[in-house]
Protein backbone atom coordinates (compact mmCIF):
# COMPACT_ATOMS: atom_id res chain seq x y z
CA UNK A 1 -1.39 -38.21 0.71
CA UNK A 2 -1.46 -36.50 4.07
CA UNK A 3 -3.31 -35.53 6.64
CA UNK A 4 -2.60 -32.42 7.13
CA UNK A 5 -3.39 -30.95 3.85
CA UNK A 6 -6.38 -31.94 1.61
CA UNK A 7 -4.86 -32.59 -1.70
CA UNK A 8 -7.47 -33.43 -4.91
CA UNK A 9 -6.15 -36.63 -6.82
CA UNK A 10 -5.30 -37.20 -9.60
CA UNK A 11 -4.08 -33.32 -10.32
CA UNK A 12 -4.35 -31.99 -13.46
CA UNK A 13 -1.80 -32.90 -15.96
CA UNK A 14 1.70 -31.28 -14.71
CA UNK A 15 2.93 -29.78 -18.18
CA UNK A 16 6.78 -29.26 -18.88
CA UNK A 17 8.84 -28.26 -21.35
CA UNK A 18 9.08 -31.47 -23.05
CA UNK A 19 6.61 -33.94 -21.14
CA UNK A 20 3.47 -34.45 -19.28
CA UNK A 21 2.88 -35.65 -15.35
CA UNK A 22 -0.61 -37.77 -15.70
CA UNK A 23 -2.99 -40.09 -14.53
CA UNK A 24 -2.45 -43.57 -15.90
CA UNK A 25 -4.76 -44.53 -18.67
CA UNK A 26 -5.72 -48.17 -19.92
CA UNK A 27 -3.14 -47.63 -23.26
CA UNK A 28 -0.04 -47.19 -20.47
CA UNK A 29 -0.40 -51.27 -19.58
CA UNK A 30 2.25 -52.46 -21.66
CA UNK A 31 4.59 -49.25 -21.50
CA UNK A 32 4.40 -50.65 -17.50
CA UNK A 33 4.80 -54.16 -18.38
CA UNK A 34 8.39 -52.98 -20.25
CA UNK A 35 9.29 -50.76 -17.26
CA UNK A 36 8.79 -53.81 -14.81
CA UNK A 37 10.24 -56.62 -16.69
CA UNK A 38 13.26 -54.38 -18.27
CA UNK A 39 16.39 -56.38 -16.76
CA UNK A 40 18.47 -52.68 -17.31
CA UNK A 41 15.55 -50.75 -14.89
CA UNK A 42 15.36 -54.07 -12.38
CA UNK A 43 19.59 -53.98 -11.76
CA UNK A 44 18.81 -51.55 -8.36
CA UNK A 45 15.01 -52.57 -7.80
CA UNK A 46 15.42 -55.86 -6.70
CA UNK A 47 15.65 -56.93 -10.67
CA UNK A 48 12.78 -57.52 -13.16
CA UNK A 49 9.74 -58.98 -13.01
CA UNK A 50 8.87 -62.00 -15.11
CA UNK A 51 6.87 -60.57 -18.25
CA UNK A 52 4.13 -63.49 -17.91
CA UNK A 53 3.73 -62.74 -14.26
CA UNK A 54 3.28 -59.26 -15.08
CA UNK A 55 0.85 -59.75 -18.15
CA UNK A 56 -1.67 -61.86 -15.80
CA UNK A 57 -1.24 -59.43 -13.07
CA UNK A 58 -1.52 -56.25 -14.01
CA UNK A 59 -4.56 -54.45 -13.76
CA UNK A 60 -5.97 -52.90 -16.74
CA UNK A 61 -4.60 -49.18 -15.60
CA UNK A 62 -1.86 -50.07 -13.86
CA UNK A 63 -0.08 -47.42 -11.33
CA UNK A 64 -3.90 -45.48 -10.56
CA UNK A 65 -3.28 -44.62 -7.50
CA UNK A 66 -2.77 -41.34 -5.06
CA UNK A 67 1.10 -40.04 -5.49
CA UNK A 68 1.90 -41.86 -8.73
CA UNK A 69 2.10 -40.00 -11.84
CA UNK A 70 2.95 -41.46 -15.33
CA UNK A 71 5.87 -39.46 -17.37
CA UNK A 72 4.39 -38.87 -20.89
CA UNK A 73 6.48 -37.63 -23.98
CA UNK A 74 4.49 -36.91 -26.97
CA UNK A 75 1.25 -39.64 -25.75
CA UNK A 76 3.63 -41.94 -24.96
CA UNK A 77 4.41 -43.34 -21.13
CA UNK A 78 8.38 -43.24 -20.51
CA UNK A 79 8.07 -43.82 -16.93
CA UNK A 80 6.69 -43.21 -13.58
CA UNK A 81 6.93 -40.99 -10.60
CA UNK A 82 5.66 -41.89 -7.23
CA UNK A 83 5.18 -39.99 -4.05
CA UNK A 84 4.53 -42.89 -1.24
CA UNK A 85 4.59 -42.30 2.75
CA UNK A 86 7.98 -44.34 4.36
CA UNK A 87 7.00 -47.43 6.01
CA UNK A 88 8.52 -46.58 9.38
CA UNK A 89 10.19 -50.04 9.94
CA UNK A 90 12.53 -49.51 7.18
CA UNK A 91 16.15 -47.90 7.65
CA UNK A 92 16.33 -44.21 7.28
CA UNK A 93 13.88 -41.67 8.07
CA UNK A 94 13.42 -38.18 9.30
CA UNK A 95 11.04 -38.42 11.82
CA UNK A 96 11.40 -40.67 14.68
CA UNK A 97 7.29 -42.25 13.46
CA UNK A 98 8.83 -42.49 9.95
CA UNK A 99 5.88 -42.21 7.12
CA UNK A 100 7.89 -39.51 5.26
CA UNK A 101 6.89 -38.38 2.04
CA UNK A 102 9.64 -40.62 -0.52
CA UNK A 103 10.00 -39.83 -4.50
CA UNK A 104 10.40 -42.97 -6.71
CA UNK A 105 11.29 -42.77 -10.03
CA UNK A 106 11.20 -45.34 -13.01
CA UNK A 107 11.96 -44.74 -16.24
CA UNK A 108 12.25 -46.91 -19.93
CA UNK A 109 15.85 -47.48 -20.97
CA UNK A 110 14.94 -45.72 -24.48
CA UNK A 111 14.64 -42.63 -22.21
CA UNK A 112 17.50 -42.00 -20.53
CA UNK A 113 20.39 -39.97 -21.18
CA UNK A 114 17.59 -37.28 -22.36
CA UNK A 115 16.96 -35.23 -18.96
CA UNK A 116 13.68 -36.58 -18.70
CA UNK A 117 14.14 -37.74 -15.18
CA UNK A 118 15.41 -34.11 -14.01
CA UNK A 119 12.48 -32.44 -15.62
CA UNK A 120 10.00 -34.82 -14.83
CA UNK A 121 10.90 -35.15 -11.05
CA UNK A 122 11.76 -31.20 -10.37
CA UNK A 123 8.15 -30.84 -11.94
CA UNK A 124 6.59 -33.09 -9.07
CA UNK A 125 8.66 -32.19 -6.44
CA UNK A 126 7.61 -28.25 -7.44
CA UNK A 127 3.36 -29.78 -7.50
CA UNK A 128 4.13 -31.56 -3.63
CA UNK A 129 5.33 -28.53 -2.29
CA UNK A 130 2.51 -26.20 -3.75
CA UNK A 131 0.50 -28.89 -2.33
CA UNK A 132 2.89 -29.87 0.86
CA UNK A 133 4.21 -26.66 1.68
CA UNK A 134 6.91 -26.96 3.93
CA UNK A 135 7.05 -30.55 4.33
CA UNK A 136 10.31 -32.28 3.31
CA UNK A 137 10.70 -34.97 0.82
CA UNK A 138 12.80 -37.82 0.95
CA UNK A 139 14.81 -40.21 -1.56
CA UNK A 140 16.95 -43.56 -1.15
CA UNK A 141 19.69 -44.81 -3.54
CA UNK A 142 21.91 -47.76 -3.91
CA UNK A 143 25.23 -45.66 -4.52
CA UNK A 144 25.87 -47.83 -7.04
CA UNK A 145 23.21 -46.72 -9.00
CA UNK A 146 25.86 -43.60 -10.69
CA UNK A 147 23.09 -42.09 -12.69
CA UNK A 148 20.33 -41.64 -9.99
CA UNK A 149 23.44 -40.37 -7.79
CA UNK A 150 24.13 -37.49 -10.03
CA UNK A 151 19.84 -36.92 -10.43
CA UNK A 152 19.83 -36.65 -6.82
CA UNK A 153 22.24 -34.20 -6.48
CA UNK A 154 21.00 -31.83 -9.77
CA UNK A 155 17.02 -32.03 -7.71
CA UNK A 156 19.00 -30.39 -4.79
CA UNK A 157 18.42 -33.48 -2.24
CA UNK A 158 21.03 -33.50 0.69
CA UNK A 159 22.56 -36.72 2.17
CA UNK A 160 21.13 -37.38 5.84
CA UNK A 161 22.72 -41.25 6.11
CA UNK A 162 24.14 -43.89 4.36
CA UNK A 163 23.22 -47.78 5.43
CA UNK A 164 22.92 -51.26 4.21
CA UNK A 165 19.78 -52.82 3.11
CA UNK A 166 18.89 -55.45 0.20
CA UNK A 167 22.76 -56.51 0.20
CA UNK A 168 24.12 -53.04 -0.95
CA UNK A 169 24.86 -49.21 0.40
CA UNK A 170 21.92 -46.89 0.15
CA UNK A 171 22.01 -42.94 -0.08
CA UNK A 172 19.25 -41.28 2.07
CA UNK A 173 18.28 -37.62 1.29
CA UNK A 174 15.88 -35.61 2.14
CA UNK A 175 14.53 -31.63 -0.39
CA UNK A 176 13.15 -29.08 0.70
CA UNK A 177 10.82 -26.89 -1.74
CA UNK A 178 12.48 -23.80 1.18
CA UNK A 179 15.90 -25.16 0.93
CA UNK A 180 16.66 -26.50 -2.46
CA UNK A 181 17.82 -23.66 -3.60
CA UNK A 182 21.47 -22.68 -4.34
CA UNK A 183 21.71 -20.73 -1.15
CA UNK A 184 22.73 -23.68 0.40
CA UNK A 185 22.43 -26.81 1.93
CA UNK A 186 19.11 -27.88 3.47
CA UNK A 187 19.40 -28.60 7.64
CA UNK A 188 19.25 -31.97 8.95
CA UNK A 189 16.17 -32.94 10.49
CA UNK A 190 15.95 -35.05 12.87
């Protein structure tokens, strides 16, 4: 995902209390097909995907790819984590270059509520920095997304702007493995 460190892909499964950061297998294809055409996951993406579209487009292991992990509870995909570099021509970044490391996060309807999201994301952020150490991580938002809000702020993420894009205020934060802690804030970088 970098170049400064050599990092194997795909990791071995990330085990957690509950649930297991994978590689995506063939049998995940129609858990992403449901994440992608769910109208209640597409309200802050841009909105869902049309199912037919999706059925003729996917590959047959959808989501194999460096940085992207598939959220597993009990054999079953619930959603997706992604680590993907910040294409420097988009609002907000850290680094004057851009090509930041970013966390996505999608996740089934059936799942939330459940603390999945917090597990499963403090789980990758904790395998990037063993793997990143010392580089930050950052995260955008619509503020209007309430429940991603409050995730943001229980992974320890600090604001570093707020702007407009795709019609509606985004959050921009940015975790540090070093400063995520409750000692305090993280410092702006910039």
């Amino acid at each position: 995902m970098g170049t400064h460190h050599a990092v194997t892909w795909p990791p071995a499964p990330i085990k957690t209390e509950r649930l297991v950061l994978r590689e995506s297998v063939p049998e995940d294809r129609p858990a992403f097909i449901d994440l992608f055409a769910s109208p209640e996951v597409g309200v802050y993406i841009g909105g869902a995907q049309r199912r037919e579209d999706l059925e003729r487009s996917a590959p047959e292991v959808p989501g194999r790819r460096f940085g992207s992990f598939v959220v597993d509870l009990g054999g079953t995909m619930i959603g997706m984590i992604t680590f993907d570099r910040r294409d420097p021509q988009r609002l907000g970044r850290l680094l004057p270059e851009g090509g930041e490391a970013e966390l996505g996060y999608l996740f089934l309807p059936e799942s939330w509520g459940r603390g999945y999201a917090a597990e499963a994301c403090s789980a990758a952020l904790d395998w990037f920095a063993g793997t990143h150490p010392g580089e930050p991580v950052v995260l955008t938002t619509q503020t209007a997304n309430q429940a991603s809000m409050r995730l943001v702020t229980k992974l320890g993420f600090t604001e570093v702007e707020r702007f407009e894009e795709f019609g509606a205020e985004q959050w921009f934060g940015v975790w540090n493995a070093q400063s995520s802690s409750p000692t305090g804030p993280p410092p702006r970088i910039r």
